[in-house]
mmCIF file of C-alpha atoms in Angstrom:
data_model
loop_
_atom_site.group_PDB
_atom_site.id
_atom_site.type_symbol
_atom_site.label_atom_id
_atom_site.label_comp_id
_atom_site.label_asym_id
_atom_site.label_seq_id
_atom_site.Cartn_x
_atom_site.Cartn_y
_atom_site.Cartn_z
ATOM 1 C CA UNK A 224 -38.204 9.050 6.866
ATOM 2 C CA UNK A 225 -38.008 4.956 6.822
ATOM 3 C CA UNK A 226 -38.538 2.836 4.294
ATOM 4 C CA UNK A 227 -39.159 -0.792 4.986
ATOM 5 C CA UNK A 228 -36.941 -3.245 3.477
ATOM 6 C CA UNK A 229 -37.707 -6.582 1.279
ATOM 7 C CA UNK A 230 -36.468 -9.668 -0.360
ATOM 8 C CA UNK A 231 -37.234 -9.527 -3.954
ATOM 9 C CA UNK A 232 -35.292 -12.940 -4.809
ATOM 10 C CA UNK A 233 -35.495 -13.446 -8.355
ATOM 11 C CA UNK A 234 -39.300 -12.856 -9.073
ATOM 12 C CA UNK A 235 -39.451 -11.675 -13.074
ATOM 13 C CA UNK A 236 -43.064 -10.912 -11.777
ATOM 14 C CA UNK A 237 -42.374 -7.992 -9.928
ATOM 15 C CA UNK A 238 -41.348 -6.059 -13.762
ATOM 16 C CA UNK A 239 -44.100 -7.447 -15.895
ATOM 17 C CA UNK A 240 -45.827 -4.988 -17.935
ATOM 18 C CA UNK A 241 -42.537 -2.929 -18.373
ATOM 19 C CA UNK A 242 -39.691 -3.231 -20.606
ATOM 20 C CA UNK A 243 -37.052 -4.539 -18.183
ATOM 21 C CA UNK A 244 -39.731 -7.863 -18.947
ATOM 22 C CA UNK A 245 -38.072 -8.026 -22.846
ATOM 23 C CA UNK A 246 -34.716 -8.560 -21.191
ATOM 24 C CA UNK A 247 -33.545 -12.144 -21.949
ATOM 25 C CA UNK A 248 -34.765 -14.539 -18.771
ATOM 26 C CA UNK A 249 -30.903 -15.102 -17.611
ATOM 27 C CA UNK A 250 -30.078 -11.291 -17.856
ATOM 28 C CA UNK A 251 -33.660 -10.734 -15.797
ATOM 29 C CA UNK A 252 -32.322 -12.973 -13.134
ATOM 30 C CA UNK A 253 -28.934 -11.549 -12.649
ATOM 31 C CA UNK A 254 -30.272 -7.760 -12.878
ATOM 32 C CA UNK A 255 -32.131 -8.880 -9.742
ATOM 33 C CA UNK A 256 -29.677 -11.221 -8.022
ATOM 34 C CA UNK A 257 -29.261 -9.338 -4.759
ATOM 35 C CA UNK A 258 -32.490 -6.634 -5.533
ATOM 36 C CA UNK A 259 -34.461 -5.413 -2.470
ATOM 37 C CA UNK A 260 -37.538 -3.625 -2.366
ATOM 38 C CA UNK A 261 -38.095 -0.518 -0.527
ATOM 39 C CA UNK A 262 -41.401 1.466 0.425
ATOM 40 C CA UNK A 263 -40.734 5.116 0.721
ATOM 41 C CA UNK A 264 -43.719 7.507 1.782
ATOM 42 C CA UNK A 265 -45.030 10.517 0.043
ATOM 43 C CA UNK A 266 -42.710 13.089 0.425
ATOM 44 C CA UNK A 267 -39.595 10.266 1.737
ATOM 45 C CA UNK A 268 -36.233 10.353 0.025
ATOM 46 C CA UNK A 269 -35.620 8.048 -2.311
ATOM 47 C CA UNK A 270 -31.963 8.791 -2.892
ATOM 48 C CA UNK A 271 -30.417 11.855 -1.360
ATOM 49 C CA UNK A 272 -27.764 14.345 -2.591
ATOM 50 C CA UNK A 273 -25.802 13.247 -0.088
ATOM 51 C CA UNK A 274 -25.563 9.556 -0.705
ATOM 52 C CA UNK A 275 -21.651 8.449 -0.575
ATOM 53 C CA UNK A 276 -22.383 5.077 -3.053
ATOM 54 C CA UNK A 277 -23.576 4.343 -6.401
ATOM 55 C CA UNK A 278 -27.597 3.917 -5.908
ATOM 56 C CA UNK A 279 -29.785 2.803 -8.515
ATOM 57 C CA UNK A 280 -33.243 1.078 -8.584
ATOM 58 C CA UNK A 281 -36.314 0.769 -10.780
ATOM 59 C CA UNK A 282 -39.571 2.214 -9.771
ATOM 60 C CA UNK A 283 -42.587 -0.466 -8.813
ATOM 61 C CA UNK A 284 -45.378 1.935 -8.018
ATOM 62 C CA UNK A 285 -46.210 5.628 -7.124
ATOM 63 C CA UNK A 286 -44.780 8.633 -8.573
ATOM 64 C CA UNK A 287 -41.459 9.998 -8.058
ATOM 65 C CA UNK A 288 -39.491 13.386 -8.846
ATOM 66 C CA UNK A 289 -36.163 13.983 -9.568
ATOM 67 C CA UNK A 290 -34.700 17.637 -8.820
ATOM 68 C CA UNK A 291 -31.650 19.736 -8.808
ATOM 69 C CA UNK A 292 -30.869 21.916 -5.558
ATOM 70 C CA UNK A 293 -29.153 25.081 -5.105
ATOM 71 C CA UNK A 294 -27.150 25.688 -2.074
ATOM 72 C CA UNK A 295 -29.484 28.003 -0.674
ATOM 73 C CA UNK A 296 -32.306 26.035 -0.574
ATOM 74 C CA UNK A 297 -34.110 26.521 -4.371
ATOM 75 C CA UNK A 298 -35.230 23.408 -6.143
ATOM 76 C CA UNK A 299 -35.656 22.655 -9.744
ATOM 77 C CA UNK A 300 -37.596 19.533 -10.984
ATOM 78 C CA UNK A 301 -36.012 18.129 -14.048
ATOM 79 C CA UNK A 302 -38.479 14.895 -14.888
ATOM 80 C CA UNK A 303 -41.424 12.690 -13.115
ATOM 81 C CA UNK A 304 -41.040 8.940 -12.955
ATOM 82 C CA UNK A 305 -43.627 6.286 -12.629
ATOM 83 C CA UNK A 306 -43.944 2.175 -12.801
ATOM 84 C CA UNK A 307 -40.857 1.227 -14.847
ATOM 85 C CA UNK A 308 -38.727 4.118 -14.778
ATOM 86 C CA UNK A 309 -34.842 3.696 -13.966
ATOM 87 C CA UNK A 310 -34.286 6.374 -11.359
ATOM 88 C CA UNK A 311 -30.160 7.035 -10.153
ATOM 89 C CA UNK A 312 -27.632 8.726 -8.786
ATOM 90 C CA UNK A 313 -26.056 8.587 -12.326
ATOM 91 C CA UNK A 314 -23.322 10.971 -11.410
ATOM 92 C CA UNK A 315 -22.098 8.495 -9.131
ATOM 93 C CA UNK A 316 -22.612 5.832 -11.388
ATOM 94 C CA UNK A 317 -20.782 7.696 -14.303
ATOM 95 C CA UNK A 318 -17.832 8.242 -11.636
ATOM 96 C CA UNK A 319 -18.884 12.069 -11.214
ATOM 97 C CA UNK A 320 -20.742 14.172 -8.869
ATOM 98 C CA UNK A 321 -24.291 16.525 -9.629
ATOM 99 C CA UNK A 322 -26.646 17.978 -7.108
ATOM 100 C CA UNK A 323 -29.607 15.849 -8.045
ATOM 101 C CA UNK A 324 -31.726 14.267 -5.662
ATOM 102 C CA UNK A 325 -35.147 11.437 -5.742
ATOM 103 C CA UNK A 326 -38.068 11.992 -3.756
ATOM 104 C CA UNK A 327 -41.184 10.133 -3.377
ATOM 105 C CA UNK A 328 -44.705 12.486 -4.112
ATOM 106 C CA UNK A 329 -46.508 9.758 -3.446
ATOM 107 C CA UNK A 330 -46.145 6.277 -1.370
ATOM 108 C CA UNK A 331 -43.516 4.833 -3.848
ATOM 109 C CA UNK A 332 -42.071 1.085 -4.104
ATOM 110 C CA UNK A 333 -38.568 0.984 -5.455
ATOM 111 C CA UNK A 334 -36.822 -1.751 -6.666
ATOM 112 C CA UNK A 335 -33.369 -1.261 -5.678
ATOM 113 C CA UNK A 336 -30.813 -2.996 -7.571
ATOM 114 C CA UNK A 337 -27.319 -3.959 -6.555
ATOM 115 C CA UNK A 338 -25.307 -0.839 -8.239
ATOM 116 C CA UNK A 339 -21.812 -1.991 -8.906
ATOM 117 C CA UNK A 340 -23.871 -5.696 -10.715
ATOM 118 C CA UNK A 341 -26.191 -3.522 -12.605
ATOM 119 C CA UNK A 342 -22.954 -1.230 -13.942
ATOM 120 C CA UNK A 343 -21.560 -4.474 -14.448
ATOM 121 C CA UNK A 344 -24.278 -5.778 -16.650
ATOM 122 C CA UNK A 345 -24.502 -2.624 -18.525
ATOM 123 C CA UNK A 346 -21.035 -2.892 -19.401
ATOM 124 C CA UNK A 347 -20.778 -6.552 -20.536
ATOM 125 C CA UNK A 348 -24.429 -7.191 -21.651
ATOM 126 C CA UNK A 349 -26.018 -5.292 -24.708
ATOM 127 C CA UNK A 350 -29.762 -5.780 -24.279
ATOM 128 C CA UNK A 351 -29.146 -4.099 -20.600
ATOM 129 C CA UNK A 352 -27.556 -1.326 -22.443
ATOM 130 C CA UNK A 353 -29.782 -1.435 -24.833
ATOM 131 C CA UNK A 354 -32.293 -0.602 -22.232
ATOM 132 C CA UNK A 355 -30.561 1.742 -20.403
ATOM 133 C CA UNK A 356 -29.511 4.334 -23.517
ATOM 134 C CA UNK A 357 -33.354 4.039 -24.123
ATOM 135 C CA UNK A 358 -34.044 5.053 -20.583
ATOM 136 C CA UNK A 359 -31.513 7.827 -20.737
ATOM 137 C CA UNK A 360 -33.008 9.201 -23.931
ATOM 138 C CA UNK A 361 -36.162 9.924 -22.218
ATOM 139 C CA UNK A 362 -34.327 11.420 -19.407
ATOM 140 C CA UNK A 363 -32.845 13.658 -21.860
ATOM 141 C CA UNK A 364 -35.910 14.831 -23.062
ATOM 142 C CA UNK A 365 -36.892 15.684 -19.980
ATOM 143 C CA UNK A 366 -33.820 17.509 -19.662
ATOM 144 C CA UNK A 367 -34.405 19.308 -22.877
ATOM 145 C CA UNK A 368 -38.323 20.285 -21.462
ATOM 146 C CA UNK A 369 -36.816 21.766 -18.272
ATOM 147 C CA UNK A 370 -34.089 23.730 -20.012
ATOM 148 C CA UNK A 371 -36.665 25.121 -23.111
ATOM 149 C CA UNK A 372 -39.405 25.841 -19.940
ATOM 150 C CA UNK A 373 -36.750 27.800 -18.232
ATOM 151 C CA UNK A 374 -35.458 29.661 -21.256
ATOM 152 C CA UNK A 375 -38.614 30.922 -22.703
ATOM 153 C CA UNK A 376 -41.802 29.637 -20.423
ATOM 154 C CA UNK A 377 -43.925 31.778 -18.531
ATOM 155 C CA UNK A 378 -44.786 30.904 -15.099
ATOM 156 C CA UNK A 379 -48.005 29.536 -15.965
ATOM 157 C CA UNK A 380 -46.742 27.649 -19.108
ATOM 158 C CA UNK A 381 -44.279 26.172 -16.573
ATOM 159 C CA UNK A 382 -47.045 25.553 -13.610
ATOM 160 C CA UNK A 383 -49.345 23.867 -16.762
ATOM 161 C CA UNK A 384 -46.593 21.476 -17.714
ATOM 162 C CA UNK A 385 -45.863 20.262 -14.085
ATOM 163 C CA UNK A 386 -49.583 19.885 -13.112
ATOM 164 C CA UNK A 387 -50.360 17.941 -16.249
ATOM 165 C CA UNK A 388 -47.017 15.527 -16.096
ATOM 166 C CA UNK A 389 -48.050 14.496 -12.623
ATOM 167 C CA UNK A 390 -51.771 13.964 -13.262
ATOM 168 C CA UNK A 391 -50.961 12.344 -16.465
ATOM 169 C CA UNK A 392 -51.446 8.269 -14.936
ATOM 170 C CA UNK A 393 -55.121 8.619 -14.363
ATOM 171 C CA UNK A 394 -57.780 6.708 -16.616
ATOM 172 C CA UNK A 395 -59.948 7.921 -19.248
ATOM 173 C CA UNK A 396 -63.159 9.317 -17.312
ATOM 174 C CA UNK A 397 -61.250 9.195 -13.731
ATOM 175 C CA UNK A 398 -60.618 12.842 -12.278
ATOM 176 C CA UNK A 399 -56.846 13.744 -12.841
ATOM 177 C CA UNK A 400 -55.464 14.743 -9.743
ATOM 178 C CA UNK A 401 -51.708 16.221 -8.773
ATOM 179 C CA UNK A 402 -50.932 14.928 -5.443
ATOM 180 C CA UNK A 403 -48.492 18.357 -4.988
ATOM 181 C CA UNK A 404 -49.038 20.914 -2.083
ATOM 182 C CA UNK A 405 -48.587 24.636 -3.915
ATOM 183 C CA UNK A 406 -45.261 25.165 -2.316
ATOM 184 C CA UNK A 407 -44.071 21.611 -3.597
ATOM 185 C CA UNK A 408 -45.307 23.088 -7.448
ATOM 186 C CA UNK A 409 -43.228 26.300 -6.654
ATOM 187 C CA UNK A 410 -40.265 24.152 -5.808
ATOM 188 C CA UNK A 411 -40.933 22.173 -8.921
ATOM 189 C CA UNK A 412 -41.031 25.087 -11.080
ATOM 190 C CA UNK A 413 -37.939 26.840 -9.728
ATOM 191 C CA UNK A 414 -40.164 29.910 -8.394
ATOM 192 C CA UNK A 415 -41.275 31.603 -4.816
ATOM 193 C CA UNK A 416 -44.621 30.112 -3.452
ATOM 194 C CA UNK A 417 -46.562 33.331 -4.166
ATOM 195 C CA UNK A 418 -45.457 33.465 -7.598
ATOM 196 C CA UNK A 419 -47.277 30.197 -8.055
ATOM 197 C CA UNK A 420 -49.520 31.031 -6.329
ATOM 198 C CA UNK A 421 -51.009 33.417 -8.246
ATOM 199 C CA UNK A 422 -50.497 31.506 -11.355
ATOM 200 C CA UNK A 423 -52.742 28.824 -9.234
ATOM 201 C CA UNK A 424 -55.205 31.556 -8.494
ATOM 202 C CA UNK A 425 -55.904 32.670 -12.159
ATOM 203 C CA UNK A 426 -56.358 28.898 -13.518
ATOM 204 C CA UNK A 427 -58.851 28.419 -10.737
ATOM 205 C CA UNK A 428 -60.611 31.673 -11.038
ATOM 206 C CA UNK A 429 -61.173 30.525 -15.451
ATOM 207 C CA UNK A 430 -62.253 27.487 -13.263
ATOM 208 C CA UNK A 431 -59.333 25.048 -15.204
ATOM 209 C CA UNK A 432 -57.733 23.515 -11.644
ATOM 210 C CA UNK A 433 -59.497 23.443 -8.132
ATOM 211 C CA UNK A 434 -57.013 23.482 -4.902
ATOM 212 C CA UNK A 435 -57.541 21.326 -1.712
ATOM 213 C CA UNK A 436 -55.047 20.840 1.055
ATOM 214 C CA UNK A 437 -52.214 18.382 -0.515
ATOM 215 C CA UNK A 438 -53.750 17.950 -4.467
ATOM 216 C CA UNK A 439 -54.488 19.742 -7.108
ATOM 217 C CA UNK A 440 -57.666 18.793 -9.396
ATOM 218 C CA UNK A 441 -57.620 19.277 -12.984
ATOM 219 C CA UNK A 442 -60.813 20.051 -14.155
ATOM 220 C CA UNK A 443 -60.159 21.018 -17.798
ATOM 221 C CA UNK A 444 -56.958 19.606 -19.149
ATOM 222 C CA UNK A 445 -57.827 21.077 -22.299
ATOM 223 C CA UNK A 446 -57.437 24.296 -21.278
ATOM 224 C CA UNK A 447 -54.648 23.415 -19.595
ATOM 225 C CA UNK A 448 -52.547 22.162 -22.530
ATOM 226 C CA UNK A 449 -53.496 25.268 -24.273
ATOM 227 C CA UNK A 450 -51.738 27.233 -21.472
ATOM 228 C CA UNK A 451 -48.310 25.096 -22.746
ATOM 229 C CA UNK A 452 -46.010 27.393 -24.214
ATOM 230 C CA UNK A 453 -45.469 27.384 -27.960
ATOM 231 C CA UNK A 454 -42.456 25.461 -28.322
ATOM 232 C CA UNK A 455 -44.309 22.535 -25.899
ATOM 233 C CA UNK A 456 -47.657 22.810 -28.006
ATOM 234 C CA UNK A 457 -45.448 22.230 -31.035
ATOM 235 C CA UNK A 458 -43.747 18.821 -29.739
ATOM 236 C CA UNK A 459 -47.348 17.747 -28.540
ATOM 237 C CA UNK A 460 -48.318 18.165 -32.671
ATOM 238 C CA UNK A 461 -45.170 16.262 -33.604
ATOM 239 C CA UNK A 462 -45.914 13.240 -31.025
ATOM 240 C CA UNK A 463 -49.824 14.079 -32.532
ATOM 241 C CA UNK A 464 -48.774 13.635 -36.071
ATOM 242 C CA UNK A 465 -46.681 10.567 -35.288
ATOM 243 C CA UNK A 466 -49.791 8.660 -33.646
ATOM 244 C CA UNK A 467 -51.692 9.379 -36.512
ATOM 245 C CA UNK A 468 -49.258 7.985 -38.744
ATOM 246 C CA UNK A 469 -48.998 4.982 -37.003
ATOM 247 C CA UNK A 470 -53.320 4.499 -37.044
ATOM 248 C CA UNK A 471 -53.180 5.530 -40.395
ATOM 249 C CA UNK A 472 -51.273 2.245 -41.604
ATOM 250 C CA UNK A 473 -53.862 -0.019 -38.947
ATOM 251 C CA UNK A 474 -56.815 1.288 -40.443
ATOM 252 C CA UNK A 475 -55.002 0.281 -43.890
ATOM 253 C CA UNK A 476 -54.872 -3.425 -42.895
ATOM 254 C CA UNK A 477 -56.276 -5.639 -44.231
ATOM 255 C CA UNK A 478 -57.420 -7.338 -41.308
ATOM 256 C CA UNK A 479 -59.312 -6.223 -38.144
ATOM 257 C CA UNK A 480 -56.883 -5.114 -35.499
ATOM 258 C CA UNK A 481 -57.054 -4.541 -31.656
ATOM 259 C CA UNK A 482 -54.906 -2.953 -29.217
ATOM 260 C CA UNK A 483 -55.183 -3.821 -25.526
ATOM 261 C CA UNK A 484 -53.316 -2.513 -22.735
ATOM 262 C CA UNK A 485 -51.591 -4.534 -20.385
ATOM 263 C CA UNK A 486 -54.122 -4.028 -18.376
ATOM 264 C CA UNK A 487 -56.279 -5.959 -20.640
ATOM 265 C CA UNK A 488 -58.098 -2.577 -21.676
ATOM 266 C CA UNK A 489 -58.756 -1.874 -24.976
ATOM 267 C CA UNK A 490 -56.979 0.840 -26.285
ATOM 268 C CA UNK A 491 -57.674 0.917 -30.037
ATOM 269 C CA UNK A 492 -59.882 -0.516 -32.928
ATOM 270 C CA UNK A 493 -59.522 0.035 -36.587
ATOM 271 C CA UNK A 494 -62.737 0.246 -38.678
ATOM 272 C CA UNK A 495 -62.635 -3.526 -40.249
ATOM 273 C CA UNK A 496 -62.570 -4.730 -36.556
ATOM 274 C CA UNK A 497 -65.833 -2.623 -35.877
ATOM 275 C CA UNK A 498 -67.401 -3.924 -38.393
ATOM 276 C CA UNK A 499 -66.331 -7.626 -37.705
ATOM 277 C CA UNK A 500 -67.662 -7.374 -33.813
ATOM 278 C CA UNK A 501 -70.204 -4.823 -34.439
ATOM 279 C CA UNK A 502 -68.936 -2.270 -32.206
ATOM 280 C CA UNK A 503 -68.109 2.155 -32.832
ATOM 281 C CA UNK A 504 -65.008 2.281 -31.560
ATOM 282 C CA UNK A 505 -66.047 5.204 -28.851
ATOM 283 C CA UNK A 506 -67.873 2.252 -27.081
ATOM 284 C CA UNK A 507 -65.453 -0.346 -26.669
ATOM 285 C CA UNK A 508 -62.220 1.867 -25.999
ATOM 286 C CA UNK A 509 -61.818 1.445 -22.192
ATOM 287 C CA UNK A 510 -63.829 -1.665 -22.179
ATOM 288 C CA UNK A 511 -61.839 -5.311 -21.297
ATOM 289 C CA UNK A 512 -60.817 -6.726 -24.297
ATOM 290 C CA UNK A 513 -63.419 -10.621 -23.252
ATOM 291 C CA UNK A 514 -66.117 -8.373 -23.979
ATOM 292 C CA UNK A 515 -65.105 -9.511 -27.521
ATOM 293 C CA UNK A 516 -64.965 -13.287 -26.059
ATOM 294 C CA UNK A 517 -67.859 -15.701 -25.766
ATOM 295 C CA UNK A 518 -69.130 -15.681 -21.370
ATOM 296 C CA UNK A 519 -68.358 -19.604 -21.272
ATOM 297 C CA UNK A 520 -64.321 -18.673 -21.950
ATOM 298 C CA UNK A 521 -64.079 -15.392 -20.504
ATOM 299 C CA UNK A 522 -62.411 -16.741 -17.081
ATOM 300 C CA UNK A 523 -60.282 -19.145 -19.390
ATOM 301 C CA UNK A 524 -59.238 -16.110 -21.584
ATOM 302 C CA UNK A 525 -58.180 -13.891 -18.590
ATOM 303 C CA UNK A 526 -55.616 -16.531 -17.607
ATOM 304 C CA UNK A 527 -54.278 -17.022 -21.046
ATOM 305 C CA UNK A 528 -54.016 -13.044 -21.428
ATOM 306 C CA UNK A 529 -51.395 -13.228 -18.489
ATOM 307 C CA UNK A 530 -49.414 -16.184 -19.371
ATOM 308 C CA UNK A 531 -48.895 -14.271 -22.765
ATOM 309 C CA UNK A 532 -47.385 -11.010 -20.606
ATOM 310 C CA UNK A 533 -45.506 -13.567 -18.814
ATOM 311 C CA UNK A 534 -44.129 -14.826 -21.893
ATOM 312 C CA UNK A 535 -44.659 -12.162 -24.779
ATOM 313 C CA UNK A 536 -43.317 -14.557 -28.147
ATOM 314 C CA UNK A 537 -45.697 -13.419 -30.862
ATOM 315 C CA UNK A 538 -47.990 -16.043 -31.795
ATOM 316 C CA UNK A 539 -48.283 -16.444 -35.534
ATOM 317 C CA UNK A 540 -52.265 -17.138 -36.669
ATOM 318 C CA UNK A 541 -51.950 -20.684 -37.623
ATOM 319 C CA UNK A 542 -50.810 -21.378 -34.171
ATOM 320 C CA UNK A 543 -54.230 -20.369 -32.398
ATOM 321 C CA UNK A 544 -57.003 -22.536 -33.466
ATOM 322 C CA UNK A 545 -60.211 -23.306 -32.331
ATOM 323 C CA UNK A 546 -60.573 -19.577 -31.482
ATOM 324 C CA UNK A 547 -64.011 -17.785 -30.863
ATOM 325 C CA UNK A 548 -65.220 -14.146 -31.144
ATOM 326 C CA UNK A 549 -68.432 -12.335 -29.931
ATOM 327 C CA UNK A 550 -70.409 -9.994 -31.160
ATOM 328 C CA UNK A 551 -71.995 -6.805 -29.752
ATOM 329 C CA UNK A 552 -75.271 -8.558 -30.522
ATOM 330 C CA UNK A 553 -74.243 -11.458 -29.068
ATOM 331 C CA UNK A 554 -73.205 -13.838 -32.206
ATOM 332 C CA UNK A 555 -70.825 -16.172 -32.092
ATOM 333 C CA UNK A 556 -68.357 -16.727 -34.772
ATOM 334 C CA UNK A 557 -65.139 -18.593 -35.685
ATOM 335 C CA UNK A 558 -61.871 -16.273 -35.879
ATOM 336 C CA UNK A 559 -57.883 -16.779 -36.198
ATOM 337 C CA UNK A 560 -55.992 -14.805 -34.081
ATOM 338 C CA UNK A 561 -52.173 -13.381 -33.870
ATOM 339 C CA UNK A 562 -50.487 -11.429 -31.138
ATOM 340 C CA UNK A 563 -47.454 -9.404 -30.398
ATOM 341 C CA UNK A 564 -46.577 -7.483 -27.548
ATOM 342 C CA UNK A 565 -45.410 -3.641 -28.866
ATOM 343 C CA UNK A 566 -43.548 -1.302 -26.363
ATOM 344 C CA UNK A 567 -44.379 2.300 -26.884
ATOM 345 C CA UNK A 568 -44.032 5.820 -25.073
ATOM 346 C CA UNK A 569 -46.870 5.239 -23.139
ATOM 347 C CA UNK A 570 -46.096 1.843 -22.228
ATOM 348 C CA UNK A 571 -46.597 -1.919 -24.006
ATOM 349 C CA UNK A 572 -49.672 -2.826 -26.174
ATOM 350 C CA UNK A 573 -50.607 -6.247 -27.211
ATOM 351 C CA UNK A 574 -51.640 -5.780 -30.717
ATOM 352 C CA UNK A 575 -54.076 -8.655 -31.563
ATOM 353 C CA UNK A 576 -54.786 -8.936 -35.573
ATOM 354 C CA UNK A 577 -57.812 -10.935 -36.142
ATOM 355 C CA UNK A 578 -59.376 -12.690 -39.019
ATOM 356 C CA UNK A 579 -63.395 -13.601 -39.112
ATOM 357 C CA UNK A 580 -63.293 -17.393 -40.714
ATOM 358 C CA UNK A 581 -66.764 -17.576 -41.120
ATOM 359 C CA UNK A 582 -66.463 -14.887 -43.765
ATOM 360 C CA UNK A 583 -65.047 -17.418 -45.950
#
């Protein structure tokens, strides 16, 4: 299949919102000096086994798989990548050789970087690296998934995992759909098509998926996550435990905080910030974060929320002055405001602390 080729010049732009945007602005530039970007199809190649050169590239949009391939045909998915990811032919880049293979599942835009410069940069720049080893630790959890799935997972613990990794980018309240015919999941999953198949057939039958020609619906992912085998529903506790550690200490501050996707969403509220806007928590989460901003600044604020992505320095409290908040009952009220940008698993946060001044 084609892909159609582009100049990305220099444009920082084109990596906001992921964390190839903390790299210094210098580093940034040179990572894509000589950067095109391609526009594979659902179901293209992205990088083939066969590829002769080094290939690397960073992943704009879509969803894309990486797999291992036997040499009679069988396919094994090791990890899913979306917006951000660093996808490879590492084996070439390492100087080595390994069946793997990158295909687009759905209409994917890759950023393709110039190999030998990006090896280059890795090699004489430590943030790059920096970013890199943190990009290869996640690959190697991925590894470790695929290995533990095919050491002690059932078929339908192992068609569960795939269908909820590639359903996993929809938001809150939006159906989660896996754009995956059934004999793409039995590729996935290392098995025959019927053998998924009838895994398929029992999760619709307890009515948890529904099957259409090229997707598969999720209709309870609960259900599904309880189909995860043991050793998965154990890591989900310990990623679990470690999110509630980490709202445990915001609801201990002192001050109201918000977190707000970069997407402007809010994400998170602890209980001093619903009482300072008036708000339960269960009714702003998904809601823009200038729903907590007076109408006549709204526009203003949306403007300022993207030249802070663009340049994510925290800014201290006593440098934001003049600053309003609103209420849920409409109230106006003087506030002082700090901001930092947090990367996490899931992606970056802006984590907005904020102090009411008319409390005294």
């Amino acid at each position: 299949m084609s892909s159609t080729m582009l100049d990305a010049g220099s444009d920082a732009r084109l990596l906001a919102d992921t964390f190839w945007s903390d790299l210094p602005e210098p580093i940034l530039e040179r990572l894509l000096h000589g950067a095109q970007v391609r526009r594979i199809p659902a179901r293209g190649t992205v990088f083939a086994l066969g590829d002769p050169e080094p290939r690397a590239g960073i992943l704009l949009s879509g969803t894309a798989r990486a797999f291992l391939a036997a040499a009679d045909g069988r396919q094994l998915t090791v990890r899913y990548d979306r917006r951000g990811a660093f996808v490879a032919r590492r084996s070439h880049l390492l100087g080595g050789h390994s069946p793997i293979a990158i295909h687009a599942v759905t209409d994917v835009e890759l950023l393709e970087l110039e190999a030998r410069e990006f090896l280059g940069l890795v090699e004489r720049e430590a943030s790059v690296a920096r970013a890199v080893l943190a990009e290869l630790s996640r690959r190697l959890e991925d590894v470790y998934a695929t290995v533990a799935d095919s050491a002690f997972g059932t078929v339908r613990e192992k068609v569960a995992r795939h269908l909820l990794a590639l359903s996993d980018d929809g938001r809150p309240g939006e159906r989660r759909i896996a754009p995956i015919t059934q004999q793409e999941l039995a590729d996935g999953v290392g098995t025959m098509r019927e053998v998924a198949a009838r895994a398929l057939r029992d999760l619709r039958r307890e009515g948890i998926v529904a099957t259409a020609p090229g997707y598969i619906e999720i209709l309870d992912p609960a259900r599904l996550a309880a189909c995860l085998g043991a050793w998965q529903v154990a890591a989900a506790g310990l990623e679990q435990d470690a999110r509630e550690d980490v709202e445990a200490v915001l609801e201990a501050s002192p001050n109201a905080i918000v977190t707000v996707g970069t997407d402007g969403e809010i994400t998170y509220l602890n209980a001093l910030a619903e009482a300072t806007f008036g708000w339960n928590r269960n009714e702003l989460v998904g809601l823009q974060v200038e729903t907590l901003i007076p109408d006549r600044v709204r526009e203003k604020h949306v403007h300022r929320r993207a030249e802070f992505l663009a340049d994510p320095v925290p800014r201290p409290m006593y440098l934001r002055t003049g600053l309003h908040g609103r209420r849920r009952d409409g109230t106006e009220f003087p506030v002082s405001v700090g901001l930092s940008l947090v990367a996490t698993r899931r992606g970056s946060m802006v984590l907005a602390t904020v102090v009411d001044r008319s409390a005294g």
